[in-house]
Coordinates of C-alpha atoms in Angstrom, one line a residue:
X1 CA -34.5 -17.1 -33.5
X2 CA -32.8 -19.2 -31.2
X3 CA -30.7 -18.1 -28.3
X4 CA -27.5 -19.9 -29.5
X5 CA -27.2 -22.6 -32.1
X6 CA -27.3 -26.0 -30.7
X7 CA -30.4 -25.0 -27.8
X8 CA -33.7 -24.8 -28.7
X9 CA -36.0 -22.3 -27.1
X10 CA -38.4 -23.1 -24.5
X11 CA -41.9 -22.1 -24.4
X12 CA -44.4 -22.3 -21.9
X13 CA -48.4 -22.1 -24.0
X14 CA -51.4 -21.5 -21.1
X15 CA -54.1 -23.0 -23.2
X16 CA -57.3 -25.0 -21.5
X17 CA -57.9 -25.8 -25.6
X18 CA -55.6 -28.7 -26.8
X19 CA -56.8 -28.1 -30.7
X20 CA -56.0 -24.7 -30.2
X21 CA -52.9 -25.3 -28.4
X22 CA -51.7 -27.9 -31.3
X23 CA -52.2 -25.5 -34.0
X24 CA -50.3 -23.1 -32.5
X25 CA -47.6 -25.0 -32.3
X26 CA -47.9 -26.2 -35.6
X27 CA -48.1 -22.6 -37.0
X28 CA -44.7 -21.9 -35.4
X29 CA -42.9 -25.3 -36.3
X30 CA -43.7 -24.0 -40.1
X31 CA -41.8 -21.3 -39.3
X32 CA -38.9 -23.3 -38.3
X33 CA -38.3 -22.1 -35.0
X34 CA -36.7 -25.3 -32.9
X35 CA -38.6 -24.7 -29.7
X36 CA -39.5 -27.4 -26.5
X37 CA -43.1 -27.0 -25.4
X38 CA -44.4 -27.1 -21.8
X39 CA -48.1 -26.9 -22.6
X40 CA -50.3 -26.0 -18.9
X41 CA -54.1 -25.4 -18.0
X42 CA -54.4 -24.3 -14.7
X43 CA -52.4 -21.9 -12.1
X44 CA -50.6 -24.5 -10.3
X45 CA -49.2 -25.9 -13.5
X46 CA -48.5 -22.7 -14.8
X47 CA -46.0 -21.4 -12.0
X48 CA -44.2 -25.0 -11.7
X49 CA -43.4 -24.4 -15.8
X50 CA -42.3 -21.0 -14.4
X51 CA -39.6 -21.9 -11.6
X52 CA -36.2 -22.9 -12.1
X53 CA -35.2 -22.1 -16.1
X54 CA -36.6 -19.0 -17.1
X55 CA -38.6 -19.4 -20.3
X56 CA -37.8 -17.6 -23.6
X57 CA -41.4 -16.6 -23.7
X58 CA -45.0 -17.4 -22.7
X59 CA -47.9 -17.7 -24.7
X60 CA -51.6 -17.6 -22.9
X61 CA -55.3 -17.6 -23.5
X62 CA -57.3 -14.4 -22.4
X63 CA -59.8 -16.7 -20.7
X64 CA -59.4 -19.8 -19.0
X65 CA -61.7 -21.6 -16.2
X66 CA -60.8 -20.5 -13.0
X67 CA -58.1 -18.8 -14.2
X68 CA -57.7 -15.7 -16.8
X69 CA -54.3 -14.3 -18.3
X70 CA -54.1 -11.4 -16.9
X71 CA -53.5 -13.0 -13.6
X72 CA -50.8 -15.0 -15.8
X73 CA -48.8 -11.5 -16.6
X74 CA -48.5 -10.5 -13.4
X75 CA -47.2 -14.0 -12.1
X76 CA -44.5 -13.3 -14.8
X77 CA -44.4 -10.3 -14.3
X78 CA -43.3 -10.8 -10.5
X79 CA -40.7 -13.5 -11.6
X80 CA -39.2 -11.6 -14.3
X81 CA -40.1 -8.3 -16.6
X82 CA -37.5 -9.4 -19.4
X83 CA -39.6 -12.8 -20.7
X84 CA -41.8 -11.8 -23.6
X85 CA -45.8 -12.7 -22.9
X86 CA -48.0 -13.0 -26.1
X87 CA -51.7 -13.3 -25.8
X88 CA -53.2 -15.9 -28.3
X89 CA -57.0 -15.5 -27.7
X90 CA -60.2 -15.5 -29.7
X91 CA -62.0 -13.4 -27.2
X92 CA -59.8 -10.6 -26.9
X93 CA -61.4 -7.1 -28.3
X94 CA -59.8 -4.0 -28.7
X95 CA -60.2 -2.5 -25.0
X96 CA -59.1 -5.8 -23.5
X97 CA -56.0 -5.7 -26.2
X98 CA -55.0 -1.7 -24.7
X99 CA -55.6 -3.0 -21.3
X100 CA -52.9 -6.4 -22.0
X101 CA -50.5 -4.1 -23.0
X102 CA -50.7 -1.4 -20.6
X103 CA -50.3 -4.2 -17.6
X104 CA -47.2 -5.3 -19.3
X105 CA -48.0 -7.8 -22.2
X106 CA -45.8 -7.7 -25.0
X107 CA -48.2 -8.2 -27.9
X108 CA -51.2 -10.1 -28.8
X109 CA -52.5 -12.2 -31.6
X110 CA -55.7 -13.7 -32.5
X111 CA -56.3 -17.3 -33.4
X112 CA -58.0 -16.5 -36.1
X113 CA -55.3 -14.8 -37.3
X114 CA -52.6 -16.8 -36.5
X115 CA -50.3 -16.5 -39.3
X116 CA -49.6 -13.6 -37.4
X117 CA -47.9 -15.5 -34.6
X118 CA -44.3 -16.1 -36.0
X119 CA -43.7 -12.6 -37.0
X120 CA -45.2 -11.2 -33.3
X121 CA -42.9 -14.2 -31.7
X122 CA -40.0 -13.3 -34.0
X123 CA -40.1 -9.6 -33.0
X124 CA -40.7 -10.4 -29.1
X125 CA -38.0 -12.1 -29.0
X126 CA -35.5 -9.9 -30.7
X127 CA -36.7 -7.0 -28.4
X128 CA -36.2 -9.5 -25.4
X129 CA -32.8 -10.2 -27.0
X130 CA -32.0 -6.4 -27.1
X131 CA -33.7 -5.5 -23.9
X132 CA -31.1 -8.7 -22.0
X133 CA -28.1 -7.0 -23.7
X134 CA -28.8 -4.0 -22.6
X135 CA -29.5 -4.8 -19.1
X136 CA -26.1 -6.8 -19.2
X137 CA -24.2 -3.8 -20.9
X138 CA -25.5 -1.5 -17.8
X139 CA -24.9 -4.4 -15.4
X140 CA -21.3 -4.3 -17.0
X141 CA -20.7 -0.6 -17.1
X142 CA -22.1 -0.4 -13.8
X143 CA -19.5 -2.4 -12.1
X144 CA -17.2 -1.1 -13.7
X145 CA -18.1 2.5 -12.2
X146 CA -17.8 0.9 -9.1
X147 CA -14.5 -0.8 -9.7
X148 CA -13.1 2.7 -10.8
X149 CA -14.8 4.4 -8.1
X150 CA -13.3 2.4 -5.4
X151 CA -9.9 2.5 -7.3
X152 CA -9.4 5.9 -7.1
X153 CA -11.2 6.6 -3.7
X154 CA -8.0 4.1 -2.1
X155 CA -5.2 6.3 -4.0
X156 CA -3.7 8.9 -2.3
X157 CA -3.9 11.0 -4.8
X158 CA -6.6 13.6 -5.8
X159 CA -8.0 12.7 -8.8
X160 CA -11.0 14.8 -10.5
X161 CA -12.5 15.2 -13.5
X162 CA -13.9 18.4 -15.2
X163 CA -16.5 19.1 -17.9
X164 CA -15.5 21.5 -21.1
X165 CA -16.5 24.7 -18.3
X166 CA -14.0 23.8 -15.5
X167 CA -16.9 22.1 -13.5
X168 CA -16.1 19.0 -11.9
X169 CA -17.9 15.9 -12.6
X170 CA -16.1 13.3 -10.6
X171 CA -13.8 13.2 -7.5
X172 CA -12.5 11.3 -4.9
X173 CA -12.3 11.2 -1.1
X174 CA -8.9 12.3 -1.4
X175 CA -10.2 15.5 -2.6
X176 CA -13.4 15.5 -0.8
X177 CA -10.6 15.2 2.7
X178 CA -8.9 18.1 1.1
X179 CA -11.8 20.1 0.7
X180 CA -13.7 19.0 3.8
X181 CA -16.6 19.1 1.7
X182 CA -19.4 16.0 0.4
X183 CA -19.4 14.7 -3.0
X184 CA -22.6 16.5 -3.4
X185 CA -21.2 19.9 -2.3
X186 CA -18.4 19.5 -5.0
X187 CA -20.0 17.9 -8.2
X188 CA -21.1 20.3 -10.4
X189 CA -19.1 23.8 -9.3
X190 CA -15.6 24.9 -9.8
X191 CA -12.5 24.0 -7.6
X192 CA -12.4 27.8 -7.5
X193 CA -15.9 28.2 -5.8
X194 CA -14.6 25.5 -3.2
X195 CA -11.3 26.8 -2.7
X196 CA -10.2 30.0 -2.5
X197 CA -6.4 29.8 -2.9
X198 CA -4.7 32.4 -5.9
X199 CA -2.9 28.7 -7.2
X200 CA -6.6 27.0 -7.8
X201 CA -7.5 30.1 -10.1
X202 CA -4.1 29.4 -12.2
X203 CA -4.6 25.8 -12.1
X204 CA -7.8 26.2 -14.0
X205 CA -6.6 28.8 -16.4
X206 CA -4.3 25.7 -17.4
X207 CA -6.7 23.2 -17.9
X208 CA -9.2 25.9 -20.2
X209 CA -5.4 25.7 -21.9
X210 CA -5.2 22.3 -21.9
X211 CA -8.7 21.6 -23.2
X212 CA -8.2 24.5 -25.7
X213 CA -5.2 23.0 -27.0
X214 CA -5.6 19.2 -26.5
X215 CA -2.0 19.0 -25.2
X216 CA -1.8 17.4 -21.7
X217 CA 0.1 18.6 -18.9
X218 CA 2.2 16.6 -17.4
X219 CA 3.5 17.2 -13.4
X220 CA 3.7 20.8 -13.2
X221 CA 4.9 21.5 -9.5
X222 CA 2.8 24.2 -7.5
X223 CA 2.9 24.9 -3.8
X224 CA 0.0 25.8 -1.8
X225 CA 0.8 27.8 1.4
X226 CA -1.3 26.7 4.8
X227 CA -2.9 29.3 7.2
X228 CA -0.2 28.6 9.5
X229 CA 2.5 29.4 6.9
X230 CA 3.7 26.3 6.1
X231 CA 4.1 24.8 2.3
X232 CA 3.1 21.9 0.5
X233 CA 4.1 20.9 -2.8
X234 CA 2.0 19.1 -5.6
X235 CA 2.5 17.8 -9.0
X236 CA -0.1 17.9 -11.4
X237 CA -1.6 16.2 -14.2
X238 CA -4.3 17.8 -17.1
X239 CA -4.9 15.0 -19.2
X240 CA -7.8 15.8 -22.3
X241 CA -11.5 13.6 -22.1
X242 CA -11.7 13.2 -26.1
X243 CA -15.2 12.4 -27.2
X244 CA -15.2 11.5 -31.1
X245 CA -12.0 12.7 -31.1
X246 CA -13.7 16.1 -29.8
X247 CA -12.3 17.2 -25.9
X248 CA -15.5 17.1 -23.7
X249 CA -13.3 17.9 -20.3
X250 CA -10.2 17.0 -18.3
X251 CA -9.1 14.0 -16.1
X252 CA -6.8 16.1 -13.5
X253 CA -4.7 14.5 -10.5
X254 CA -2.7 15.9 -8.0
X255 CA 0.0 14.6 -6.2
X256 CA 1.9 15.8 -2.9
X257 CA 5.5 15.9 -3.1
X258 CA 6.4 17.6 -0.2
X259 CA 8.8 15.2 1.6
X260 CA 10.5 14.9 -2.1
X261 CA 10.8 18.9 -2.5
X262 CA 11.9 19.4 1.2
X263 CA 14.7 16.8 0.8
X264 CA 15.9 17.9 -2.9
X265 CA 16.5 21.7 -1.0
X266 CA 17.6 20.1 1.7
X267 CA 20.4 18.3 -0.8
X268 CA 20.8 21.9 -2.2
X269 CA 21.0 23.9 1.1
X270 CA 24.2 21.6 1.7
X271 CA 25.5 22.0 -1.3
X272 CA 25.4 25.7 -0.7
X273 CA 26.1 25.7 2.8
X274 CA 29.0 24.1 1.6
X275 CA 30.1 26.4 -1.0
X276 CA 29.7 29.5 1.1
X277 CA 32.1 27.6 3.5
X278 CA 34.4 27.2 0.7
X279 CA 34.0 30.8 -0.4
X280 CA 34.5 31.7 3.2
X281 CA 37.9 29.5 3.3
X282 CA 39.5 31.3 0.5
X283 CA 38.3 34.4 0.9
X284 CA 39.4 34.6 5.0
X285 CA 42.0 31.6 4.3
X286 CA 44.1 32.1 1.6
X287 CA 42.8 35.1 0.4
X288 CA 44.2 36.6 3.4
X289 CA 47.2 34.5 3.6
X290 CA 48.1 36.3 0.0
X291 CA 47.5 39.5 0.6
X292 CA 50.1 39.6 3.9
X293 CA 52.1 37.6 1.4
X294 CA 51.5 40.8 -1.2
X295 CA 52.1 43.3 1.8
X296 CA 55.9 41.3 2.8
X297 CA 56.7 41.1 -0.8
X298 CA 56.1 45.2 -1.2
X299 CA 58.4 46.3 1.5
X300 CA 60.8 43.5 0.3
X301 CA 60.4 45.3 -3.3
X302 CA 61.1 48.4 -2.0
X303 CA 64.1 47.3 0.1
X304 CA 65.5 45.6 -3.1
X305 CA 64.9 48.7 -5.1
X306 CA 67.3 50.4 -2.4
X307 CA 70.3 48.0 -1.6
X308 CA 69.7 45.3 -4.4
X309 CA 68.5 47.1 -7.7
X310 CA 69.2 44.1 -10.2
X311 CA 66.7 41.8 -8.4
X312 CA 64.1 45.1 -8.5
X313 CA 62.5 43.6 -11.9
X314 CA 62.1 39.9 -10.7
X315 CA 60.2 40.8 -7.5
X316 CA 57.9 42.9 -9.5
X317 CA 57.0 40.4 -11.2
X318 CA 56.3 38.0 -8.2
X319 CA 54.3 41.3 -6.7
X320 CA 52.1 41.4 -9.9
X321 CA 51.6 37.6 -9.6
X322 CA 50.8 37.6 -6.0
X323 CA 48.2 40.6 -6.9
X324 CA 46.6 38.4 -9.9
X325 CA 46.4 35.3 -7.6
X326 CA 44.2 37.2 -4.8
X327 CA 42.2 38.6 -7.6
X328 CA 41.6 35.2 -8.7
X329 CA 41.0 34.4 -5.5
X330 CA 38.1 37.0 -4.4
X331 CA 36.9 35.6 -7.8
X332 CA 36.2 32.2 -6.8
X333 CA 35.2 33.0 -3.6
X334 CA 32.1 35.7 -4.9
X335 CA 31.9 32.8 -7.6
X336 CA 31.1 30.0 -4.6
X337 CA 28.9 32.0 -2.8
X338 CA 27.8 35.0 -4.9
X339 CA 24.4 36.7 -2.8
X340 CA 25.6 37.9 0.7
X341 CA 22.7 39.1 2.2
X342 CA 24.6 41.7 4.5
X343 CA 26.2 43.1 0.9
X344 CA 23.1 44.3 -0.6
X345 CA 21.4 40.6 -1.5
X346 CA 20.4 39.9 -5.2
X347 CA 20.5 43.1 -6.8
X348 CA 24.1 43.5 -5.8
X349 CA 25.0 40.1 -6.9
X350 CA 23.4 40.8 -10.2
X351 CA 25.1 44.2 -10.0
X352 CA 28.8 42.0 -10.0
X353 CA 27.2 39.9 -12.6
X354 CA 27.0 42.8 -14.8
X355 CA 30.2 43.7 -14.4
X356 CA 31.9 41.0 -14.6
X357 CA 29.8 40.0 -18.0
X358 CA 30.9 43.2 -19.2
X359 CA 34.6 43.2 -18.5
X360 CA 34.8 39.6 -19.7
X361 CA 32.7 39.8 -22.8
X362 CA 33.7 43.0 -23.7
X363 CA 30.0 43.8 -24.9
X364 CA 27.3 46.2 -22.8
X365 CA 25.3 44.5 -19.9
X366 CA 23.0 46.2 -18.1
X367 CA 20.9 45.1 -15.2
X368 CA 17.5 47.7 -14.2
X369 CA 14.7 46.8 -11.6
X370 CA 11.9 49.4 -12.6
X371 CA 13.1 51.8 -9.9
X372 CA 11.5 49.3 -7.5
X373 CA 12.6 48.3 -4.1
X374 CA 12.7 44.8 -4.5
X375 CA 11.6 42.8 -1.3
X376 CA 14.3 40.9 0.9
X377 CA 14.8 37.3 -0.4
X378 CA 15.7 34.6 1.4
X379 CA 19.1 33.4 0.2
X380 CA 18.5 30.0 -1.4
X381 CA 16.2 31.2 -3.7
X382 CA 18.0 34.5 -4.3
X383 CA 20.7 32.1 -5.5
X384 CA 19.2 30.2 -7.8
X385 CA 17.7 32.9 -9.3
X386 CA 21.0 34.4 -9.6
X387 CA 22.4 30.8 -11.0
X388 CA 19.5 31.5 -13.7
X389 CA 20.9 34.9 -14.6
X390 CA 24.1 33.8 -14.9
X391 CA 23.4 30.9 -17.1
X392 CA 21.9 32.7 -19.2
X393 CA 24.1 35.7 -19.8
X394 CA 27.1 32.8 -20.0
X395 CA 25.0 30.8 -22.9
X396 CA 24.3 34.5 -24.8
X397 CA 27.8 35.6 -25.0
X398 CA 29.0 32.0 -25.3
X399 CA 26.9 30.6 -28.3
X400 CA 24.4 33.2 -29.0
X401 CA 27.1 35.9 -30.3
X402 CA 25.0 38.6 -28.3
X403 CA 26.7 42.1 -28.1
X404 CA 24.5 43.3 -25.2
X405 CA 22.4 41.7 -22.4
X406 CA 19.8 43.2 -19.9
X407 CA 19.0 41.7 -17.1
X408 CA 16.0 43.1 -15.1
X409 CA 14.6 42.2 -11.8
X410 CA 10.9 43.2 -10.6
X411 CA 8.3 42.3 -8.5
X412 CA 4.4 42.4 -10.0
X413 CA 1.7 41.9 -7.5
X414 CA 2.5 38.6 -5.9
X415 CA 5.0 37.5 -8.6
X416 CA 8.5 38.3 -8.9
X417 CA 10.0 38.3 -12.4
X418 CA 13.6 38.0 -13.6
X419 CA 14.2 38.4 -17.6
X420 CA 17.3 38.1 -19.3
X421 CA 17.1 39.7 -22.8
X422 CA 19.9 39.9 -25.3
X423 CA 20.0 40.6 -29.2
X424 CA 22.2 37.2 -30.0
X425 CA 21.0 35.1 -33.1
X426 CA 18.3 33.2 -30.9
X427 CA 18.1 29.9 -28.8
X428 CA 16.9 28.1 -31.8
X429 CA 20.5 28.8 -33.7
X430 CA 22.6 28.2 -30.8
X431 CA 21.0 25.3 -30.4
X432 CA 21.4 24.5 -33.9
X433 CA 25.3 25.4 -33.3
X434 CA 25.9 22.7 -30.4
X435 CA 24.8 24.8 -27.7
X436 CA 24.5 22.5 -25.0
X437 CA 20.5 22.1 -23.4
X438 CA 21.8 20.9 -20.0
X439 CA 22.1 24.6 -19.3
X440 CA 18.1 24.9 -20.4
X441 CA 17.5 22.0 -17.9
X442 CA 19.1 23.5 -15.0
X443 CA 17.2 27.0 -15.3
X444 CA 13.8 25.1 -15.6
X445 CA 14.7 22.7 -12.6
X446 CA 15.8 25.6 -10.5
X447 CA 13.0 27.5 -11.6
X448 CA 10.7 24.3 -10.1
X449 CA 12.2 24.6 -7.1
X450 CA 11.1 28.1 -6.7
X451 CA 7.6 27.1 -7.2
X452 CA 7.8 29.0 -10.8
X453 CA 8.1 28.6 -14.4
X454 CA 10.5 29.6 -16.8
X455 CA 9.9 30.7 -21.0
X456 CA 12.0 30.9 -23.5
X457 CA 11.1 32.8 -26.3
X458 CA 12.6 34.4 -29.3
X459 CA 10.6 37.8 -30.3
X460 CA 12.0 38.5 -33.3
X461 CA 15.6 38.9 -32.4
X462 CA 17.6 37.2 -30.1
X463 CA 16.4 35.4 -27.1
X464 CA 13.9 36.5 -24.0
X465 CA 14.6 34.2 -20.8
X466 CA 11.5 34.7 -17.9
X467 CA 11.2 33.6 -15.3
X468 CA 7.9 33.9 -13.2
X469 CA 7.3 32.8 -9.5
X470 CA 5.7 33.8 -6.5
X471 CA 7.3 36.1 -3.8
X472 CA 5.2 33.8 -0.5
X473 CA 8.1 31.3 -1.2
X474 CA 10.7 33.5 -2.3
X475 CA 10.7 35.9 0.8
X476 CA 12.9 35.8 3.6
X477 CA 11.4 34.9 7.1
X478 CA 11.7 36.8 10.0
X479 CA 13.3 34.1 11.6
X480 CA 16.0 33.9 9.0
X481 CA 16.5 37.6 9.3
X482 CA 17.5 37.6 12.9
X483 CA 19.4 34.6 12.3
X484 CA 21.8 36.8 9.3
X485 CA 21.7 39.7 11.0
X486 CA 23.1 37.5 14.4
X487 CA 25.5 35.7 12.9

C-alpha cells in the first residue's frame, strides 16, 4: 500500500537481531510492498532515523539491550501520533501485548507468527491513511470556518443563522454590536429573548414560514423605532439551510437602508410638496380667476337678457362653460393634493373618493371605518394610502367590471388596515384581460414605504386588496401638528 505510485514507503525496523530483522523484511517483500529500510539498534540511531521525513511506519522489538520499545512508542509518540508502530517480538505475552496498546501501539505481531505481519502492516497503514485524511479534512473545514467567520464578522451587515426552532447558531459582530451582547450570551436562544422589539417577534414568525415552506424571503423592509423615537430601516433576507434536501434552519441577514428610505421620501415629499403647490395654484390661481370671471359673465347675462335678448343664449352658454371649467378645476386641484389635514384628513379624502367613484362609475361605493375614531396621520403617509385606495377602486371599475366597491379604514392594536373589496371577476382575469401590473407595483412600493405589506387575494369572488402597517410610522408628530395648525 504505497502512499502514491512512483514512492516507495519508508520504514524504520528497531531490531538488535539482524536474522530477525532480515526475515522480516523478507516476509514483507513477498508481499510486494515496495518499501526503503532504515534498520537501527540503539536509541541514538533510532531518533536520527526519526528526524527530518516522517516515516510511514515503525516496527520494533519489545526488548532490546539498553533500550526497550516501549521507550521507542513514546519517542514516536512525542514526534508524531499519526505514524503506525507495530511490535515484532518473541517475548511479548499477553499482559505486555494490553499494555503496548493501551500506551499507544498500533498492533503487535510475533515472530513466530510472522505471516501475520503483512496483513497487520497492510491494515496500519490504511487506518494511518484514513486517520491523515481525516485530520486534513478537519484541518480544511477548519479554515474554512475561519475564513467565513472573519468574512462575515468585516460585513456590515447582520448576518445569523438559526436552527429548525428559531434559535440562533451563528452570528456576527455586527449583531453582537447591535445587541450589545457576547457571542456566548446569543448562541443558543432566540432573537426574541435578546430583543424585545414587536418587529423581532414578526420577523421570526416569518422565518418558522420560511422554513415551513422552503421559499426564501428576499429583502422585506421593516423599521425598528429607537428609544428616542427615531427610525431605522432594514432589509431582510430568510434563506432555507437544506440538509439532504430536508430544511435544518435559516441563514438570515439584515441590512440598514436608512439613508436609502430617508432620501426615496425625501424624493416623494418634493414630489408632493410640489403637487400641493400646484393644487394650491389652481385652486387660489385660476380657480379663482374663473369664478370672478363666472361672477362678470352673470351680471353681463343678465344685462343682455334686459337690453340685448338675441345674444341671451350665447352667453349662457359661455356661463355653463366657465361653470364646467372651475369644476374641472377644483377637480384637479383635490386630484393634486387630495388629504388636507385641516379638511378632515384621510377619512374625508376617502369620503371624496367615494363619491367621485360613484358619480363616475355609476356603481355603489361605500367607504366604513368600524365606527372608530381613526388616529391623526401624518400627511405623506395618509397620501399614499389614499394613492392605494384610489388605485385600486380605478383598476376595479376599469378592468375588473366591479359593480360595487367598499373601502374600509381601521386601526387594530398597533396596526392600521386599509381594504379595498369589490365583487369584479378577480385580479387573476383582469390580469388575464391586459390589466396593466404597474398599478400592482406602485401599491406594494407605496406600501414599503409605510413600513407595511400589501395582499392581494381573491376569496371567491372578486378581489380583496389589504394593506397592513404599523401606526408608530404612520402617526402624525406633534411637531408636525403645530406646524399645520400654524401655517
Amino acid at each position: 500500500m504505497k502512499k502514491a505510485s512512483t514512492e516507495p514507503l519508508h520504514f524504520v525496523l528497531l531490531e538488535d537481531d539482524p536474522n530477525d530483522a532480515e526475515l522480516i523484511q523478507l516476509q514483507l517483500a513477498r508481499n510486494d510492498l515496495d518499501i526503503t529500510w532504515r534498520h537501527v539498534v540503539s536509541e541514538s540511531d533510532f531518533r536520527a532515523a526519526l528526524a527530518g521525513t516522517p516515516p510511514d511506519l515503525v516496527l520494533a522489538d519489545y526488548t532490546l539491550p539498553g533500550f526497550d520499545g516501549l521507550a521507542a512508542l513514546r519517542i514516536v509518540l512525542e514526534r508524531s501520533a499519526d505514524i503506525p508502530f507495530i511490535f515484532v517480538s518473541g517475548s511479548l505475552g499477553e499482559e505486555r501485548a494490553i499494555e503496548a496498546l493501551k500506551s499507544g501501539a498500533t498492533d503487535y505481531v510475533l515472530k513466530d507468527r510472522l505471516q501475520r505481519l503483512p496483513m497487520v502492516v497492510n491494515r496500519a497503514l490504511s487506518e494511518a491513511r484514513v486517520r491523515r485524511e481525516r485530520r486534513l479534512a478537519q484541518t480544511a473545514l477548519e479554515e474554512q470556518r475561519v475564513l467565513l467567520s472573519t468574512l462575515i464578522d468585516s460585513l456590515p451587515e447582520i448576518i445569523y443563522a438559526v436552527d429548525t426552532e428559531n434559535r440562533v447558531t451563528v452570528v456576527n459582530r455586527a449583531l453582537l454590536e447591535s445587541l450589545n451582547k457576547k457571542r456566548e450570551e446569543v448562541l443558543g436562544r432566540r432573537l426574541s429573548e435578546l430583543w424585545t422589539e414587536e418587529s423581532v417577534v414578526d420577523i421570526e414568525g416569518q422565518a418558522a414560514t420560511t422554513m415551513r415552506t422552503g421559499r426564501p424571503l428576499t429583502d422585506q423592509e421593516r423599521a425598528w423605532i429607537g428609544l428616542d423615537g427615531s427610525v431605522r430601516w432594514f432589509t431582510i433576507t430568510h434563506v432555507p439551510l437544506r440538509d439532504h434536501g430536508t430544511v435544518s434552519g435559516l441563514v438570515c441577514t439584515v441590512q440598514e437602508v436608512t439613508q436609502r428610505k430617508e432620501l426615496e421620501q425625501e424624493i416623494l415629499e418634493i414630489s408632493n410638496r410640489e403637487q400641493r403647490r400646484l393644487g394650491s395654484d389652481l385652486h387660489d390661481g385660476l380657480g379663482q380667476e374663473l369664478t370672478g370671471l363666472s361672477l362678470l359673465m352673470k351680471g353681463l347675462e343678465m344685462q343682455m337678457t334686459r337690453e340685448s335678448p338675441q345674444y341671451s343664449a350665447q352667453v349662457t352658454k359661455i356661463t355653463d362653460l366657465l361653470a364646467r371649467a372651475i369644476q374641472s378645476t377644483r377637480s384637479l386641484a383635490r386630484g393634486l393634493a387630495p388629504v388636507n389635514l385641516e379638511r378632515g384628513g384621510l377619512p374625508e379624502a376617502l369620503k371624496h373618493l367615494v363619491a367621485r367613484c360613484t358619480d363616475m362609475y355609476s356603481m355603489e361605493c361605500t367607504f366604513t371605518t368600524g365606527g372608530q375614531k381613526l388616529p391623526d396621520l401624518e400627511e405623506g403617509a395618509a397620501t399614499h394610502l389614499y394613492r392605494i385606495a384610489q388605485e385600486a377602486s380605478t383598476n376595479a371599475a376599469r378592468y375588473a367590471r366591479a359593480t360595487s366597491i367598499n373601502i374600509d379604514l381601521r386601526s387594530t392594536g398597533r396596526k392600521l388596515q386599509l381594504s379595498i373589496a369589490d365583487n369584479g371577476i378577480g385580479l387573476s382575469a383582469g390580469l388575464a384581460q391586459g390589466r396593466p401590473g404597474m398599478g400592482l407595483k406602485i401599491m406594494e412600493y407605496r406600501a414599503r414605504m409605510l413600513g407595511g405589506s400589501i395582499s392581494f387575494d381573491e376569496p371567491g369572488e372578486g378581489t380583496r386588496i389589504m394593506l397592513t402597517a404599523p401606526l408608530h410610522l404612520l402617526r402624525q408628530s406633534k411637531d408636525k401638528k403645530r406646524l399645520a395648525a400654524s401655517g
